[in-house]
Amino acid sequence: MTVHLYLSLIPEALIASMLSPEEFGAYYAVGTQKKSRGQAIFFEIDPKFRSDFFHIEEGVKRCVVHEDGSPKSSIYISVYRVLENIPVDAIQSLYLTTQDGRTLGLDKSTQFPEDEGGLHLYREISPVSPLVVSSQGPKGFYELIVKNPTSLIKLPAVCFAELRLGDLAEDPQKGKIGDLPYKNMEHLRNCLVSLKTKFVMTKNGRSAAFQRHPFPNGQERFLCGQSEEDALFPAAG
């Protein structure tokens, strides 16, 4: 059987598995007696990828079928500094799995759309997971926290989702909320307004506004980047 390499983002881990992406997503999200139930966000990694930082070859060797012939679901290769040590060109597709096991695959793109202006809402996914509002577009936000930080906080790599703001992107004070699904909208408005009135490019919101990680509805997009490379995963419309 084929052995796949997956980079899980929640939690961060490099995993070898005989399951296809759809099967792995269902296994990882729906859970077993050994694992609690929850969403899954993961990348499929080029199976040829090897690195001195990981014992990938040993993990692949241990990923063998069970005695009854069923495929091996997972062999954990690493749970430490995984995202920053896998080059973007080794990342293939991004997969999002709902709590009930339905999986959506997003293809990688290196073409970034021009920033249309307005305000933005980001949910960082890995290696940290704050909720952030910013005047920077996705490319600028990535560069701000990985390449050219203006604060003391810098990340070696990051994966985050851009979430929709609707009318609030242009008019956070009077814009209509519409069908935005976020909790504590007054706090979100205040954070957005502060970007309009103060000389700051980002502001942390309350992660409690999301009980779950954001999944796309055709408008969100995901970005993964390191100090040298980056890639965009547009949501399917």
mmCIF file of C-alpha atoms in Angstrom:
data_model
loop_
_atom_site.group_PDB
_atom_site.id
_atom_site.type_symbol
_atom_site.label_atom_id
_atom_site.label_comp_id
_atom_site.label_asym_id
_atom_site.label_seq_id
_atom_site.Cartn_x
_atom_site.Cartn_y
_atom_site.Cartn_z
ATOM 1 C CA MET A 1 0.000 0.000 0.000
ATOM 2 C CA THR A 2 1.057 3.585 -0.649
ATOM 3 C CA VAL A 3 2.371 5.508 2.346
ATOM 4 C CA HIS A 4 1.303 9.150 2.477
ATOM 5 C CA LEU A 5 2.909 11.979 4.447
ATOM 6 C CA TYR A 6 0.584 14.446 6.144
ATOM 7 C CA LEU A 7 1.333 17.661 7.996
ATOM 8 C CA SER A 8 -1.445 18.142 10.551
ATOM 9 C CA LEU A 9 -1.993 21.715 11.723
ATOM 10 C CA ILE A 10 -4.336 21.054 14.684
ATOM 11 C CA PRO A 11 -2.304 19.801 16.407
ATOM 12 C CA GLU A 12 0.956 20.330 14.514
ATOM 13 C CA ALA A 13 2.461 16.973 13.568
ATOM 14 C CA LEU A 14 4.123 15.080 10.710
ATOM 15 C CA ILE A 15 2.338 11.764 10.170
ATOM 16 C CA ALA A 16 2.824 8.762 7.885
ATOM 17 C CA SER A 17 -0.375 6.968 6.886
ATOM 18 C CA MET A 18 -1.706 4.396 4.443
ATOM 19 C CA LEU A 19 -5.036 6.217 4.273
ATOM 20 C CA SER A 20 -6.031 8.472 1.365
ATOM 21 C CA PRO A 21 -6.565 12.168 2.244
ATOM 22 C CA GLU A 22 -10.329 11.672 2.507
ATOM 23 C CA GLU A 23 -9.925 8.560 4.662
ATOM 24 C CA PHE A 24 -7.275 10.212 6.818
ATOM 25 C CA GLY A 25 -9.439 13.287 7.359
ATOM 26 C CA ALA A 26 -12.370 11.164 8.509
ATOM 27 C CA TYR A 27 -10.120 9.086 10.763
ATOM 28 C CA TYR A 28 -8.439 12.150 12.244
ATOM 29 C CA ALA A 29 -11.615 14.199 12.762
ATOM 30 C CA VAL A 30 -14.301 11.685 13.688
ATOM 31 C CA GLY A 31 -11.961 9.958 16.126
ATOM 32 C CA THR A 32 -11.436 6.523 17.580
ATOM 33 C CA GLN A 33 -11.268 5.171 21.089
ATOM 34 C CA LYS A 34 -7.750 6.659 21.270
ATOM 35 C CA LYS A 35 -8.514 10.129 19.884
ATOM 36 C CA SER A 36 -11.121 12.740 20.709
ATOM 37 C CA ARG A 37 -13.474 14.090 18.057
ATOM 38 C CA GLY A 38 -12.770 17.406 16.302
ATOM 39 C CA GLN A 39 -11.995 19.225 13.073
ATOM 40 C CA ALA A 40 -8.897 18.437 11.034
ATOM 41 C CA ILE A 41 -6.743 20.725 8.881
ATOM 42 C CA PHE A 42 -3.769 19.127 7.164
ATOM 43 C CA PHE A 43 -1.447 19.280 4.171
ATOM 44 C CA GLU A 44 -0.452 16.355 1.996
ATOM 45 C CA ILE A 45 3.342 16.359 1.655
ATOM 46 C CA ASP A 46 5.349 15.102 -1.319
ATOM 47 C CA PRO A 47 6.021 11.433 -0.424
ATOM 48 C CA LYS A 48 9.577 11.830 -1.735
ATOM 49 C CA PHE A 49 10.314 14.594 0.784
ATOM 50 C CA ARG A 50 13.163 13.810 3.174
ATOM 51 C CA SER A 51 14.955 15.989 5.729
ATOM 52 C CA ASP A 52 17.691 15.560 8.300
ATOM 53 C CA PHE A 53 15.344 17.191 10.824
ATOM 54 C CA PHE A 54 12.841 14.292 10.656
ATOM 55 C CA HIS A 55 13.209 10.499 10.825
ATOM 56 C CA ILE A 56 10.889 10.071 7.844
ATOM 57 C CA GLU A 57 12.430 6.894 6.454
ATOM 58 C CA GLU A 58 12.050 5.148 9.823
ATOM 59 C CA GLY A 59 8.440 6.338 10.071
ATOM 60 C CA VAL A 60 7.645 4.994 6.594
ATOM 61 C CA LYS A 61 9.214 1.635 7.483
ATOM 62 C CA ARG A 62 6.968 1.370 10.545
ATOM 63 C CA CYS A 63 3.861 2.199 8.544
ATOM 64 C CA VAL A 64 2.846 -1.372 7.653
ATOM 65 C CA VAL A 65 -0.488 -3.118 7.300
ATOM 66 C CA HIS A 66 -2.102 -4.746 10.319
ATOM 67 C CA GLU A 67 -2.236 -8.523 10.683
ATOM 68 C CA ASP A 68 -5.789 -8.539 9.332
ATOM 69 C CA GLY A 69 -4.640 -6.711 6.190
ATOM 70 C CA SER A 70 -6.163 -3.339 7.089
ATOM 71 C CA PRO A 71 -4.078 -0.213 6.384
ATOM 72 C CA LYS A 72 -2.067 1.528 9.080
ATOM 73 C CA SER A 73 -3.842 4.769 9.951
ATOM 74 C CA SER A 74 -1.008 6.776 11.463
ATOM 75 C CA ILE A 75 2.624 6.773 12.503
ATOM 76 C CA TYR A 76 3.692 9.997 14.198
ATOM 77 C CA ILE A 77 7.099 11.103 12.906
ATOM 78 C CA SER A 78 7.351 14.460 14.681
ATOM 79 C CA VAL A 79 5.290 16.865 16.796
ATOM 80 C CA TYR A 80 7.931 19.590 17.180
ATOM 81 C CA ARG A 81 8.684 22.528 14.850
ATOM 82 C CA VAL A 82 7.141 20.703 11.916
ATOM 83 C CA LEU A 83 5.694 23.530 9.826
ATOM 84 C CA GLU A 84 8.901 25.588 9.760
ATOM 85 C CA ASN A 85 10.990 22.602 8.654
ATOM 86 C CA ILE A 86 8.947 21.518 5.645
ATOM 87 C CA PRO A 87 9.616 23.660 2.548
ATOM 88 C CA VAL A 88 6.582 25.090 0.803
ATOM 89 C CA ASP A 89 7.525 23.369 -2.468
ATOM 90 C CA ALA A 90 7.099 19.996 -0.707
ATOM 91 C CA ILE A 91 3.522 20.900 0.279
ATOM 92 C CA GLN A 92 0.921 19.658 -2.169
ATOM 93 C CA SER A 93 -2.761 20.196 -1.288
ATOM 94 C CA LEU A 94 -4.529 21.488 1.800
ATOM 95 C CA TYR A 95 -7.402 19.444 3.254
ATOM 96 C CA LEU A 96 -10.127 20.626 5.608
ATOM 97 C CA THR A 97 -12.272 18.067 7.421
ATOM 98 C CA THR A 98 -15.442 18.881 9.322
ATOM 99 C CA GLN A 99 -16.243 17.387 12.701
ATOM 100 C CA ASP A 100 -18.458 14.764 11.038
ATOM 101 C CA GLY A 101 -15.694 13.636 8.660
ATOM 102 C CA ARG A 102 -16.397 15.446 5.374
ATOM 103 C CA THR A 103 -13.191 16.527 3.613
ATOM 104 C CA LEU A 104 -12.554 19.371 1.152
ATOM 105 C CA GLY A 105 -9.276 19.623 -0.773
ATOM 106 C CA LEU A 106 -7.798 22.984 -1.844
ATOM 107 C CA ASP A 107 -5.112 23.238 -4.529
ATOM 108 C CA LYS A 108 -1.977 25.315 -4.043
ATOM 109 C CA SER A 109 -1.379 28.545 -5.936
ATOM 110 C CA THR A 110 1.603 30.905 -5.999
ATOM 111 C CA GLN A 111 -0.412 33.696 -7.613
ATOM 112 C CA PHE A 112 -1.606 36.232 -5.072
ATOM 113 C CA PRO A 113 -4.483 38.576 -5.939
ATOM 114 C CA GLU A 114 -3.863 42.292 -5.478
ATOM 115 C CA ASP A 115 -4.901 43.691 -2.130
ATOM 116 C CA GLU A 116 -8.224 45.459 -2.688
ATOM 117 C CA GLY A 117 -7.779 47.592 0.415
ATOM 118 C CA GLY A 118 -10.080 47.744 3.388
ATOM 119 C CA LEU A 119 -9.634 45.864 6.649
ATOM 120 C CA HIS A 120 -8.976 42.154 7.100
ATOM 121 C CA LEU A 121 -9.672 39.451 9.664
ATOM 122 C CA TYR A 122 -7.206 36.579 10.087
ATOM 123 C CA ARG A 123 -7.257 33.434 12.163
ATOM 124 C CA GLU A 124 -3.759 32.058 12.631
ATOM 125 C CA ILE A 125 -3.849 28.268 12.725
ATOM 126 C CA SER A 126 -0.261 27.145 13.314
ATOM 127 C CA PRO A 127 2.114 27.374 15.120
ATOM 128 C CA VAL A 128 0.015 29.840 17.166
ATOM 129 C CA SER A 129 -3.704 30.557 16.908
ATOM 130 C CA PRO A 130 -4.722 34.144 17.735
ATOM 131 C CA LEU A 131 -7.498 36.052 15.990
ATOM 132 C CA VAL A 132 -6.077 39.199 14.356
ATOM 133 C CA VAL A 133 -7.552 42.201 12.545
ATOM 134 C CA SER A 134 -5.233 44.001 10.147
ATOM 135 C CA SER A 135 -5.030 46.730 7.540
ATOM 136 C CA GLN A 136 -2.634 44.480 5.597
ATOM 137 C CA GLY A 137 -3.693 42.116 2.808
ATOM 138 C CA PRO A 138 -2.776 38.402 3.140
ATOM 139 C CA LYS A 139 0.652 38.815 1.510
ATOM 140 C CA GLY A 140 1.486 41.873 3.592
ATOM 141 C CA PHE A 141 0.274 40.251 6.806
ATOM 142 C CA TYR A 142 2.444 37.187 6.180
ATOM 143 C CA GLU A 143 5.484 39.358 5.529
ATOM 144 C CA LEU A 144 4.756 41.399 8.652
ATOM 145 C CA ILE A 145 4.876 38.427 11.017
ATOM 146 C CA VAL A 146 7.463 36.237 9.262
ATOM 147 C CA LYS A 147 9.805 38.408 7.206
ATOM 148 C CA ASN A 148 9.685 42.004 8.416
ATOM 149 C CA PRO A 149 8.041 42.258 11.826
ATOM 150 C CA THR A 150 7.518 45.693 13.361
ATOM 151 C CA SER A 151 7.056 44.218 16.845
ATOM 152 C CA LEU A 152 9.144 41.890 19.003
ATOM 153 C CA ILE A 153 7.054 38.916 17.854
ATOM 154 C CA LYS A 154 8.340 36.956 14.859
ATOM 155 C CA LEU A 155 7.398 33.502 13.617
ATOM 156 C CA PRO A 156 9.645 31.192 11.537
ATOM 157 C CA ALA A 157 6.582 30.018 9.598
ATOM 158 C CA VAL A 158 2.825 30.494 9.715
ATOM 159 C CA CYS A 159 -0.418 29.123 8.353
ATOM 160 C CA PHE A 160 -3.498 31.316 8.632
ATOM 161 C CA ALA A 161 -6.955 31.816 7.160
ATOM 162 C CA GLU A 162 -8.417 35.085 5.937
ATOM 163 C CA LEU A 163 -12.039 35.372 7.024
ATOM 164 C CA ARG A 164 -14.751 37.508 5.497
ATOM 165 C CA LEU A 165 -15.807 40.805 7.020
ATOM 166 C CA GLY A 166 -18.467 41.901 4.559
ATOM 167 C CA ASP A 167 -19.415 45.565 4.970
ATOM 168 C CA LEU A 168 -17.221 45.876 8.067
ATOM 169 C CA ALA A 169 -14.098 45.759 5.901
ATOM 170 C CA GLU A 170 -14.886 49.253 4.601
ATOM 171 C CA ASP A 171 -17.073 50.673 7.370
ATOM 172 C CA PRO A 172 -16.470 48.898 10.684
ATOM 173 C CA GLN A 173 -18.536 51.431 12.632
ATOM 174 C CA LYS A 174 -21.776 51.445 10.636
ATOM 175 C CA GLY A 175 -21.398 48.490 8.252
ATOM 176 C CA LYS A 176 -24.101 45.818 8.351
ATOM 177 C CA ILE A 177 -23.260 42.555 10.117
ATOM 178 C CA GLY A 178 -25.369 40.500 7.724
ATOM 179 C CA ASP A 179 -24.712 36.781 8.081
ATOM 180 C CA LEU A 180 -21.258 37.067 9.663
ATOM 181 C CA PRO A 181 -21.032 34.085 12.052
ATOM 182 C CA TYR A 182 -18.753 35.581 14.708
ATOM 183 C CA LYS A 183 -19.523 36.007 18.375
ATOM 184 C CA ASN A 184 -19.008 39.265 20.288
ATOM 185 C CA MET A 185 -19.461 41.484 17.223
ATOM 186 C CA GLU A 186 -19.147 44.652 19.309
ATOM 187 C CA HIS A 187 -15.584 43.692 20.275
ATOM 188 C CA LEU A 188 -14.768 42.918 16.635
ATOM 189 C CA ARG A 189 -16.139 46.311 15.570
ATOM 190 C CA ASN A 190 -14.041 48.063 18.215
ATOM 191 C CA CYS A 191 -10.867 46.299 17.048
ATOM 192 C CA LEU A 192 -11.558 47.242 13.429
ATOM 193 C CA VAL A 193 -12.354 50.858 14.313
ATOM 194 C CA SER A 194 -9.068 51.133 16.207
ATOM 195 C CA LEU A 195 -7.208 50.266 12.995
ATOM 196 C CA LYS A 196 -8.932 53.204 11.314
ATOM 197 C CA THR A 197 -8.101 55.671 14.076
ATOM 198 C CA LYS A 198 -4.649 54.573 15.271
ATOM 199 C CA PHE A 199 -1.307 54.094 13.533
ATOM 200 C CA VAL A 200 -1.225 50.320 13.888
ATOM 201 C CA MET A 201 -1.314 47.602 11.225
ATOM 202 C CA THR A 202 -2.605 44.704 13.337
ATOM 203 C CA LYS A 203 -4.576 44.164 16.521
ATOM 204 C CA ASN A 204 -5.331 40.923 18.350
ATOM 205 C CA GLY A 205 -8.970 40.013 18.815
ATOM 206 C CA ARG A 206 -10.478 37.408 21.086
ATOM 207 C CA SER A 207 -10.007 33.852 19.856
ATOM 208 C CA ALA A 208 -13.137 32.937 21.791
ATOM 209 C CA ALA A 209 -15.053 34.498 18.902
ATOM 210 C CA PHE A 210 -14.497 31.125 17.226
ATOM 211 C CA GLN A 211 -15.255 27.884 18.984
ATOM 212 C CA ARG A 212 -14.031 26.051 15.895
ATOM 213 C CA HIS A 213 -11.512 26.749 13.181
ATOM 214 C CA PRO A 214 -12.820 28.607 10.111
ATOM 215 C CA PHE A 215 -13.847 26.610 7.068
ATOM 216 C CA PRO A 216 -14.387 28.223 3.662
ATOM 217 C CA ASN A 217 -17.709 29.196 2.122
ATOM 218 C CA GLY A 218 -16.192 30.407 -1.134
ATOM 219 C CA GLN A 219 -14.721 33.691 0.159
ATOM 220 C CA GLU A 220 -12.057 32.624 2.666
ATOM 221 C CA ARG A 221 -8.511 31.702 1.703
ATOM 222 C CA PHE A 222 -5.595 30.052 3.453
ATOM 223 C CA LEU A 223 -1.937 31.010 3.317
ATOM 224 C CA CYS A 224 1.166 29.104 4.363
ATOM 225 C CA GLY A 225 4.556 30.756 4.399
ATOM 226 C CA GLN A 226 8.109 30.606 5.708
ATOM 227 C CA SER A 227 10.977 33.069 5.541
ATOM 228 C CA GLU A 228 11.809 32.093 1.946
ATOM 229 C CA GLU A 229 8.592 30.758 0.374
ATOM 230 C CA ASP A 230 4.841 31.134 0.555
ATOM 231 C CA ALA A 231 1.744 29.672 -1.073
ATOM 232 C CA LEU A 232 -1.951 30.491 -1.219
ATOM 233 C CA PHE A 233 -4.821 27.994 -1.011
ATOM 234 C CA PRO A 234 -7.931 29.762 -2.356
ATOM 235 C CA ALA A 235 -11.280 28.428 -1.175
ATOM 236 C CA ALA A 236 -13.473 26.800 -3.768
ATOM 237 C CA GLY A 237 -16.277 29.136 -4.808
#
